[in-house]
Coordinates of C-alpha atoms and ligand atoms in Angstrom, one line a residue:
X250 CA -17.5 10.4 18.5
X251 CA -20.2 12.6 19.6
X252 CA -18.5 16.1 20.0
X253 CA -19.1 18.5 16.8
X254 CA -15.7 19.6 16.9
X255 CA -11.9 18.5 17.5
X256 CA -9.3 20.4 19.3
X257 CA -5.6 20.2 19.1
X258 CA -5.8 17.2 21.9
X259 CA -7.9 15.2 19.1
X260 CA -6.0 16.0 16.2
X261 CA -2.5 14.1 15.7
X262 CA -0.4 16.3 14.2
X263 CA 3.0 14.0 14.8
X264 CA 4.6 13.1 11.5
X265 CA 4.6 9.3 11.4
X266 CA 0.9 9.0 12.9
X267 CA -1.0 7.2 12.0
X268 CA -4.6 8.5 11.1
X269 CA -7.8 7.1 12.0
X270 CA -11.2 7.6 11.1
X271 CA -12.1 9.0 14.6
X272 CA -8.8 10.4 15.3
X273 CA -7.5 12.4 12.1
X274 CA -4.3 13.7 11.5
X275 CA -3.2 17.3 9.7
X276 CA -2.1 17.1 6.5
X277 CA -1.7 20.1 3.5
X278 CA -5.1 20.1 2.5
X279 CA -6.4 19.6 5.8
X280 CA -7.3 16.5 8.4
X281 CA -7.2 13.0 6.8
X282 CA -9.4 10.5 8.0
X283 CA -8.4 6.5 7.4
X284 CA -11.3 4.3 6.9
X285 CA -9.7 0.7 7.2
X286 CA -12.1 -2.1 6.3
X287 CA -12.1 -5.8 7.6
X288 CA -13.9 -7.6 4.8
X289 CA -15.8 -6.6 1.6
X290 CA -18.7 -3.8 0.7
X291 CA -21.0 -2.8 -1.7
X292 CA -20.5 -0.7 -4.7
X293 CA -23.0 1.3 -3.5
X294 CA -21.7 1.1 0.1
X295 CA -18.6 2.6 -1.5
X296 CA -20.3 5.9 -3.5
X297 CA -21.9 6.5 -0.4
X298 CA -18.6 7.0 1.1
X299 CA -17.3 8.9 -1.6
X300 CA -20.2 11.2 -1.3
X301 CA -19.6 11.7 2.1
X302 CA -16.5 12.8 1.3
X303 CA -17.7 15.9 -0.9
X304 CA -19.4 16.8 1.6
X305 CA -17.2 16.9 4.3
X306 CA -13.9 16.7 2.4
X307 CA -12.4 18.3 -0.6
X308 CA -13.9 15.2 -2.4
X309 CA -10.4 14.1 -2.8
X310 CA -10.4 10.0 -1.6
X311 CA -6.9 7.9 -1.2
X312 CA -6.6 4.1 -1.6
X313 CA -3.3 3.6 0.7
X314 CA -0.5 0.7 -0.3
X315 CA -1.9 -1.2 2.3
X316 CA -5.4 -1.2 1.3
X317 CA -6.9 1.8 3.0
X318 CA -9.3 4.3 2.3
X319 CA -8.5 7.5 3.4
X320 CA -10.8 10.9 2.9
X321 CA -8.8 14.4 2.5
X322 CA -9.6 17.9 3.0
X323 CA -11.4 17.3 6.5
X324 CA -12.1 20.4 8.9
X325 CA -12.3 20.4 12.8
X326 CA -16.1 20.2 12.4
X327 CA -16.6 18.2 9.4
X328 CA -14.4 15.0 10.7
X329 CA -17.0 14.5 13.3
X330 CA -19.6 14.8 11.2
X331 CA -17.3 12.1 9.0
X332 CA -16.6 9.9 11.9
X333 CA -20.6 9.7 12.6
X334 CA -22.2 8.9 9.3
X335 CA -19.4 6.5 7.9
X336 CA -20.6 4.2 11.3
X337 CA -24.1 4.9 10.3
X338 CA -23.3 2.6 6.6
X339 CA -22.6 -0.2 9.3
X340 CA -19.6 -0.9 7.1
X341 CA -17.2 -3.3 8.6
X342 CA -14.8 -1.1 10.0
X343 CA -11.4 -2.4 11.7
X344 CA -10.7 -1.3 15.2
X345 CA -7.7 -1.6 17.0
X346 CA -4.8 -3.7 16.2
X347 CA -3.9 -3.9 12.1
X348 CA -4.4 -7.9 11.1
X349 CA -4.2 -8.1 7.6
X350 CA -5.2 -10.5 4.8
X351 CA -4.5 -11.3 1.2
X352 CA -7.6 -9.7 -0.8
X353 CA -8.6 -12.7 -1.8
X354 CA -8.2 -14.8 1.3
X355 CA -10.6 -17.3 1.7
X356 CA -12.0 -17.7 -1.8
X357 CA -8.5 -18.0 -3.7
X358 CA -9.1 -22.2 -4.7
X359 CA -5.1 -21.9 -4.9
X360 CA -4.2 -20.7 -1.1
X361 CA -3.0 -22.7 1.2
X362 CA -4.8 -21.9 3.8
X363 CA -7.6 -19.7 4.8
X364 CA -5.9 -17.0 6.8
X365 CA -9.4 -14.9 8.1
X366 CA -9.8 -17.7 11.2
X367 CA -6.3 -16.6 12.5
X368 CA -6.3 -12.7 12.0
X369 CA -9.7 -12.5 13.4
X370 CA -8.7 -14.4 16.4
X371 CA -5.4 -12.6 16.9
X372 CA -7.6 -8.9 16.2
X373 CA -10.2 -10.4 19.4
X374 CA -7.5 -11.4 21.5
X375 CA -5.1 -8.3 20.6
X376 CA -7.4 -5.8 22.4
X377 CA -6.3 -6.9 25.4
X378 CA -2.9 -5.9 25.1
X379 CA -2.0 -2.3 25.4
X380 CA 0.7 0.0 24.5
X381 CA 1.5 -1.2 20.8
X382 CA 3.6 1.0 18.8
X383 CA 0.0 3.1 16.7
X384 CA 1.7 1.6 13.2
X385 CA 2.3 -2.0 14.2
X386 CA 0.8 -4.3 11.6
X387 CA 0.5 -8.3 11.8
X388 CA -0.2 -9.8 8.1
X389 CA -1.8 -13.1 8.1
X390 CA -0.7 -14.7 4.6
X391 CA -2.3 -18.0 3.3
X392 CA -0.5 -18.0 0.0
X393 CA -2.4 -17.9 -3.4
X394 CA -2.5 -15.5 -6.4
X395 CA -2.0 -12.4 -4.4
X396 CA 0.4 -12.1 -1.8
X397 CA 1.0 -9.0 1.1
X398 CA 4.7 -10.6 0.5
X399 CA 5.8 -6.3 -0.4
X400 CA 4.0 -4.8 2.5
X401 CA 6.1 -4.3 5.7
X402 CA 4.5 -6.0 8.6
X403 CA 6.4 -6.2 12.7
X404 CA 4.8 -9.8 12.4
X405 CA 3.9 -11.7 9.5
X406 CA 2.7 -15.2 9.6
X407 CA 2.7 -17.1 5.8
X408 CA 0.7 -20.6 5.1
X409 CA 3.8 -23.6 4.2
X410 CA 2.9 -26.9 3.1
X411 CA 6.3 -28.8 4.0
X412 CA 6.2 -32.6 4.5
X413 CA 4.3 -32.5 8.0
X414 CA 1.5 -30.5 6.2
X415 CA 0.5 -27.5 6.7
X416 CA 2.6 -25.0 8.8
X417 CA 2.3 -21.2 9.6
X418 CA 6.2 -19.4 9.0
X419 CA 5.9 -16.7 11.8
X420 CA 8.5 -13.9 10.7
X421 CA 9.6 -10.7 12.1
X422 CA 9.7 -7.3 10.4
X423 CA 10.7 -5.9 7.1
X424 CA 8.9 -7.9 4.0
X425 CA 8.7 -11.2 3.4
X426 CA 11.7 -11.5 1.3
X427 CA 13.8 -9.8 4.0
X428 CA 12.0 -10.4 7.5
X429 CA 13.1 -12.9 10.2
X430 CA 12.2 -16.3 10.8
X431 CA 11.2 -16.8 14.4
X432 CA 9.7 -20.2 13.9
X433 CA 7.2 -22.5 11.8
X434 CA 4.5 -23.7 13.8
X435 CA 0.8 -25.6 13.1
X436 CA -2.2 -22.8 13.9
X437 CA -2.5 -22.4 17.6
X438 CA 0.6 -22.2 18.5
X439 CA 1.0 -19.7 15.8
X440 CA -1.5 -17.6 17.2
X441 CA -0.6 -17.9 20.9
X442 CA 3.5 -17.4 19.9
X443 CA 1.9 -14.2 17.5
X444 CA -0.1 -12.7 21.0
X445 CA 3.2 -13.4 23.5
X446 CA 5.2 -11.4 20.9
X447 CA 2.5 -8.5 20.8
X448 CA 2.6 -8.2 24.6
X449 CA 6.6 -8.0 25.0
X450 CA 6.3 -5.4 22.3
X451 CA 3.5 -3.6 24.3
X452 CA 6.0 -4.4 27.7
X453 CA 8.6 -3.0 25.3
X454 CA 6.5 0.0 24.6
X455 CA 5.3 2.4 21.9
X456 CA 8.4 2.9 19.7
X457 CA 9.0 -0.9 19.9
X458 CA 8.2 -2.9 16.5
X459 CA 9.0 -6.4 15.5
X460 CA 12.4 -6.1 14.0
X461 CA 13.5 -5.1 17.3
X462 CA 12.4 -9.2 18.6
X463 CA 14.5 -10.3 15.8
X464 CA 18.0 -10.1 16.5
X465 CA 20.2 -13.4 15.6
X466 CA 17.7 -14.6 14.0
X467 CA 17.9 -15.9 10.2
X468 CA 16.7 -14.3 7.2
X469 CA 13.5 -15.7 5.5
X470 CA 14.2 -16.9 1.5
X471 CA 10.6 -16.0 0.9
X472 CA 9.3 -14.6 -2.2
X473 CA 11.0 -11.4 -3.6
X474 CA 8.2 -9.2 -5.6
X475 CA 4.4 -10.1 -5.0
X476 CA 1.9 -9.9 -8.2
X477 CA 0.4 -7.1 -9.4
X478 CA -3.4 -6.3 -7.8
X479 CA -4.2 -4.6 -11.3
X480 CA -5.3 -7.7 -13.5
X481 CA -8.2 -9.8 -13.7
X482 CA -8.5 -13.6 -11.4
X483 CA -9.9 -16.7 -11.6
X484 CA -10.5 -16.8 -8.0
X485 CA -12.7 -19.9 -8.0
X486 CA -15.6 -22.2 -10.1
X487 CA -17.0 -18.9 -11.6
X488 CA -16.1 -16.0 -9.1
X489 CA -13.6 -14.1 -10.7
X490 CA -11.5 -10.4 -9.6
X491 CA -10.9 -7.6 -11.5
X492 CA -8.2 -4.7 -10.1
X493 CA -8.6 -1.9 -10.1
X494 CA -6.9 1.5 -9.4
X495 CA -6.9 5.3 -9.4
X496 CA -3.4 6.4 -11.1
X497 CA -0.9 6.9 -8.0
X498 CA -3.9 5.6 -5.6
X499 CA -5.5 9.2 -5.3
X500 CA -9.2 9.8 -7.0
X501 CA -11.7 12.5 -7.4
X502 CA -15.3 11.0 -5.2
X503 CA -17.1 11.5 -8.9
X504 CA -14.8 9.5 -10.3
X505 CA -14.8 6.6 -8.1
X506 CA -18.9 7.3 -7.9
X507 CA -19.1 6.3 -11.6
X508 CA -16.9 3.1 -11.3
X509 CA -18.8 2.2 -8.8
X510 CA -22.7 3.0 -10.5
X511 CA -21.5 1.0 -13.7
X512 CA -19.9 -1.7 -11.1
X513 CA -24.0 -1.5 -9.6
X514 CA -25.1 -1.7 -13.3
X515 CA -23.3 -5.0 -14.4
X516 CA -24.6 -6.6 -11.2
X517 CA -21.2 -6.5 -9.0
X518 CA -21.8 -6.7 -5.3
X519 CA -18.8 -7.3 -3.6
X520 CA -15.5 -5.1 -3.8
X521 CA -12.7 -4.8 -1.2
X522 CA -10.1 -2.0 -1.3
X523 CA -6.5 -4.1 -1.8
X524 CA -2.6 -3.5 -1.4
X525 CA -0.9 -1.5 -4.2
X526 CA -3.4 1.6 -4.1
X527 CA -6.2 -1.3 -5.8
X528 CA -10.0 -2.1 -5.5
X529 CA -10.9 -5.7 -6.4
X530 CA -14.3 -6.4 -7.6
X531 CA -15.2 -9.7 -7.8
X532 CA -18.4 -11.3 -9.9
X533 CA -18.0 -13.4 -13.0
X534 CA -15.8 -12.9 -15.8
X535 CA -17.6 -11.2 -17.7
X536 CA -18.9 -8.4 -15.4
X537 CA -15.1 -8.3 -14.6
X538 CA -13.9 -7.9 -18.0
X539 CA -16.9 -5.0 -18.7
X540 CA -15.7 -2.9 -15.3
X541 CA -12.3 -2.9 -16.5
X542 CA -12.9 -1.8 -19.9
X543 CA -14.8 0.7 -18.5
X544 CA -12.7 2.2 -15.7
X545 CA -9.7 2.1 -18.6
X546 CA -11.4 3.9 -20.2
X547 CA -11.8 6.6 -17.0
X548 CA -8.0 6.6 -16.6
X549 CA -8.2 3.7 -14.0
X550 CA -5.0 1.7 -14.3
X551 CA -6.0 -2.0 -14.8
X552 CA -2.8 -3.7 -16.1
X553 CA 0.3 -4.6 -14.8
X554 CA 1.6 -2.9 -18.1
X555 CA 0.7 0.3 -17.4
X556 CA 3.6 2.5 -16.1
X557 CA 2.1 4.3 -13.3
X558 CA 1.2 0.9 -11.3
X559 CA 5.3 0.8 -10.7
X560 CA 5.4 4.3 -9.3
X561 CA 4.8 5.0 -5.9
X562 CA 3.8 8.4 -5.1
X563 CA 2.9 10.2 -2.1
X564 CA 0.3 12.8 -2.5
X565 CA 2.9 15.6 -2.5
X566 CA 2.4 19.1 -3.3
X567 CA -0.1 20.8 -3.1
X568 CA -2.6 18.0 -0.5
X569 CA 0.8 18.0 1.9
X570 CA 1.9 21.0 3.9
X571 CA 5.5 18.7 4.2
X572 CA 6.1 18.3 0.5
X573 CA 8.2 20.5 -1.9
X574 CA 7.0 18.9 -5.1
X575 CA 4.0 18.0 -7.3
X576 CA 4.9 14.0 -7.0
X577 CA 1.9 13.4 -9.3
X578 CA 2.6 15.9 -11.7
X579 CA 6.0 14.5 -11.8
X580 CA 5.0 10.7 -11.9
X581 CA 3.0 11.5 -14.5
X582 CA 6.0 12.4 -16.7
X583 CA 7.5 9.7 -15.5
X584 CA 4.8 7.0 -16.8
X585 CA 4.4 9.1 -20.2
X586 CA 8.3 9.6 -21.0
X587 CA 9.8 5.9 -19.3
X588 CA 7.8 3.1 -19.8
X589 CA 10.4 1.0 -21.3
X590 CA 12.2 1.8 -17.6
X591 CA 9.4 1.5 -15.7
X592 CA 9.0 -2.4 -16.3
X593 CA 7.3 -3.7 -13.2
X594 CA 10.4 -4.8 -11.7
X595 CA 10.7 -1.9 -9.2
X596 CA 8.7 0.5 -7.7
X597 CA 9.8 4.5 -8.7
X598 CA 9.6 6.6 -6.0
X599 CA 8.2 9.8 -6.2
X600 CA 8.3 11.6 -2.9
X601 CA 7.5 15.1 -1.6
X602 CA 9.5 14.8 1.6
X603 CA 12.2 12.6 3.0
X604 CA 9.6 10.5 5.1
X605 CA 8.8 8.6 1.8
X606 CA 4.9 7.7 3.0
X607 CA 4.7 6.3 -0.5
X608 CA 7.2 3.3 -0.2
X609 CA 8.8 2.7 3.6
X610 CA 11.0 0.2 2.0
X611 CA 13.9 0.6 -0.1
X612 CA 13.3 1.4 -3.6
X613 CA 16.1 0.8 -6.7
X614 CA 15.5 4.0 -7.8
X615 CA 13.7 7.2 -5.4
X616 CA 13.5 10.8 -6.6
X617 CA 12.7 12.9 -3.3
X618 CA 11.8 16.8 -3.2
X619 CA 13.8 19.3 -0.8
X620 CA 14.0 22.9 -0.8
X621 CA 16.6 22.8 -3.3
X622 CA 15.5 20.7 -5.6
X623 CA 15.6 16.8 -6.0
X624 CA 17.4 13.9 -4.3
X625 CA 17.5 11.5 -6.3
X626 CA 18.4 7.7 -4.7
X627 CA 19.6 4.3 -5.5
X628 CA 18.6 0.9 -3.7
X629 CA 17.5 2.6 -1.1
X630 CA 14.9 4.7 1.1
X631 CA 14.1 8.5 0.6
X632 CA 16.1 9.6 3.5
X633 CA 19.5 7.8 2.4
X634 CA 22.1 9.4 1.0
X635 CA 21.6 10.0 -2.6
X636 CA 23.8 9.3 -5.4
X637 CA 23.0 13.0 -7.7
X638 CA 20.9 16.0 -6.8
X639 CA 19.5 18.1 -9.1
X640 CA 17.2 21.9 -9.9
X641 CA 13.8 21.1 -10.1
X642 CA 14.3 22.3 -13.4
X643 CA 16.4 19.4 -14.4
X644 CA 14.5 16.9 -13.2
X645 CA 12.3 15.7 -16.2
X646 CA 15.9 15.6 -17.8
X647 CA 17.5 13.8 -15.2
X648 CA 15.0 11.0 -15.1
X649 CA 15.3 10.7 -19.2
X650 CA 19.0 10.4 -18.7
X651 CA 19.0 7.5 -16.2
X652 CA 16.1 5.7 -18.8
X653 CA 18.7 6.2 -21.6
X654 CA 21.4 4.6 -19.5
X655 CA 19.3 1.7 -18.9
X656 CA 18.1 1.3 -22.3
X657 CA 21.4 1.3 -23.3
X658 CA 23.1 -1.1 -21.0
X659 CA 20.4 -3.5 -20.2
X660 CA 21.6 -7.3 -21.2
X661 CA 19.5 -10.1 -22.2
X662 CA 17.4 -10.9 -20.3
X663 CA 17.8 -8.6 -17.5
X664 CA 15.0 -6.1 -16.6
X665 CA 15.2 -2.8 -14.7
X666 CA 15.8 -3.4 -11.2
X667 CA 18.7 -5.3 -12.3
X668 CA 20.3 -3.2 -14.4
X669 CA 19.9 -0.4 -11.8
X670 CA 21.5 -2.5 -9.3
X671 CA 24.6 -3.5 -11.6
X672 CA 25.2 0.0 -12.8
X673 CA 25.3 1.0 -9.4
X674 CA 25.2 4.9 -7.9
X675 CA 28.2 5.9 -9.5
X676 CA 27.4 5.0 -13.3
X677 CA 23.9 6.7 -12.3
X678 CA 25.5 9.7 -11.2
X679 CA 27.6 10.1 -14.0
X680 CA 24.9 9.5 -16.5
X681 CA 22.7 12.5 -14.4
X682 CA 25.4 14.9 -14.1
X683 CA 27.2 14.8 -17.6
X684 CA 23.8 14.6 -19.5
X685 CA 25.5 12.0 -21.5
X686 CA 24.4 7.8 -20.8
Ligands
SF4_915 S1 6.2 11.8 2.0 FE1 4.8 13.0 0.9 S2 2.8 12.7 1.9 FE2 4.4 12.0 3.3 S3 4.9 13.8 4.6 FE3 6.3 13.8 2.9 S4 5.4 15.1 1.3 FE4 3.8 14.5 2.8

């Protein structure tokens, strides 16, 4: 982009679009700009960015579920200014179509298959086709330690070894635990069925996703809840991955400057931002072990353990003009008062506004702001029907009360998401409204 300046035309200001890097979109603290990466960069690459950031953003950065960077606080002038040195770090930016991979795709010994051949010749042949829905998302999934299984994709294709070898599982929509089985097909057929499903989507136009191809067809037994980014892997012989994350995927540029200076001081080169809000570093173990003691240390979450990696909050009040509560404030709470809830079994939803940015898919448990107060929701998205609503005032309560209940009736054995499932909306309900689990 060349022009100093945006107008309305430029900006998206829809709710639901999706922001770009040269197309930003409004937001409570001003234009957001995505910056969505195709393959690895520097540490240094990375506190360049974040330095940009300050100084055309409030120096506030996002690292989206799905892996994105995103830079906050953007004016009409400053986004081009953005837009024109973040090309100048020749960092490799994505364009068009969303063709995702597993983090560690490629040099995970345990994949299946190395899914980067696939999504980069889907991405080339994809720009062809025109009209896709702006969100539509193919995931590319060769198996191994860390799996996009949790990320919502129109058309997801996951490695299989079955007794014929080695097979693609094309699905449609939703996860991978709930999406559709189209077919399971070796590689180029895989790709070419993948392209002739993108252009009757285009044909379909842009409010057509993949869910909307999937009708009659059976539901996929795949894998339910996908590992945790925020641990440290043996990727292969002596690379290994540390993840890493700001709390609630939202970090001050200093903050992310300093991971990333004592990331350049133990001799890390290579870092990739990942699903679940994450950055993965990769070097050897011991350069891995030292970043994550460090960046603990700095209120990085780095363990699967750590209550805020199963919340899922949107950036709420005050950094969106949609949302009616402080989500981080309140997460915050949440981690410090229910860890024994907040087992890694389900993600807590914490969201300013019934969109639910945070967590598109159905959550066991989803507390969501309105002008009253709080919605508070059971197996299901931010915008369903809740089971209790409550004052603002009650809500640290409320959320206390339904950690007592589970405390209480959890059997052997069973973890949260479970337990919230059995007790069910009414037994939730009562527990909110009487005070008494
Ligand atoms: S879900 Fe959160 S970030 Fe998204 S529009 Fe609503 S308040 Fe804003």
């Amino acid at each position: 982009m060349t022009a100093l300046s945006l107008d309305r035309s430029t900006l998206d200001m829809r709710r639901g679009a999706c922001p770009a890097l040269s197309a930003p979109m409004m937001t409570g603290d001003g234009l957001l700009a995505r910056v969505a990466l195709t393959d690895a960069i520097t540490p240094t690459q990375l506190a360049e960015l974040c330095r940009l950031a300050r100084r055309h953003g409030n120096g506030i950065l996002d690292i989206s579920a799905r892996g994105n960077l995103q830079v906050r606080g953007l004016s009409g002038t400053s986004a081009p200014l953005l837009d024109a040195e973040i090309r100048a770090l020749n960092l490799p930016l994505r364009d068009g179509l969303a063709v995702e991979t597993p983090p560690l795709a490629g040099v995970d010994a345990t994949e299946i298959a190395d899914p980067r051949p696939i999504a980069e010749a889907i991405r080339q042949a994809a720009r062809e086709i025109v009209g896709l829905a702006p969100k539509m998302s193919v995931v590319v999934d060769g198996g191994g330690q860390l799996r996009l299984s949790d990320l919502l994709a129109d058309i997801r294709l996951v490695a299989i070894s079955n007794e014929e070898g080695m097979r693609w599982k094309l699905l449609l929509g939703d996860t991978e635990a709930t999406g559709r089985v189209f077919n399971v097909l070796r590689e180029t057929d895989a790709i070419s069925a993948t392209l002739e499903l993108l252009r009757k989507l285009a044909v379909m136009g842009t409010r057509a996703r993949g869910r909307d191809l999937a009708a009659g067809l059976p539901k996929n037994n795949g894998v339910n809840h996908a590992a945790s980014p925020f641990d440290t892997f043996h990727v292969s012989n002596n690379l290994f991955a540390a993840g890493i994350g700001p709390a609630f995927g939202q970090a001050k540029a200093e903050d992310l400057i300093a991971l990333c200076d004592e990331a350049e001081r133990l001799g890390i080169q290579s870092l990739k931002p990942a699903f679940d809000h994450s950055l993965l570093f990769f070097a050897a173990q011991t350069a891995c072990e030292a970043l994550t003691a460090f960046a603990g240390g700095n209120g990085f979450v780095t363990s699967p353990s750590d209550p805020r990696s199963a919340i899922a909050a949107c950036s709420g009040s005050p950094a969106c003009n949609s949302a009616t509560i402080a989500t981080h404030e309140l997460a915050a709470k949440a981690a410090e008062d229910c860890g024994d809830l907040l087992d890694g079994s389900f993600k807590l939803h914490v969201t300013g506004c019934p969109k639910g940015c945070a967590h598109p898919e159905p959550s066991a448990l989803a507390f969501c702001g309105t002008t009253a107060g709080l919605s508070l929701i059971t197996q299901g998205k931010a915008a369903d029907e809740p089971f209790a609503s409550v004052a603002f005032a009650d809500t640290n309560n409320s959320l206390r009360r339904i950690a007592d209940l589970v405390r209480n009736e959890r059997q052997t054995g069973e973890n949260s998401a479970a337990c919230l499932a059995r007790l069910g909306p009414r037994r939730l309900a009562a527990a909110v409204m009487s005070g008494r689990p």
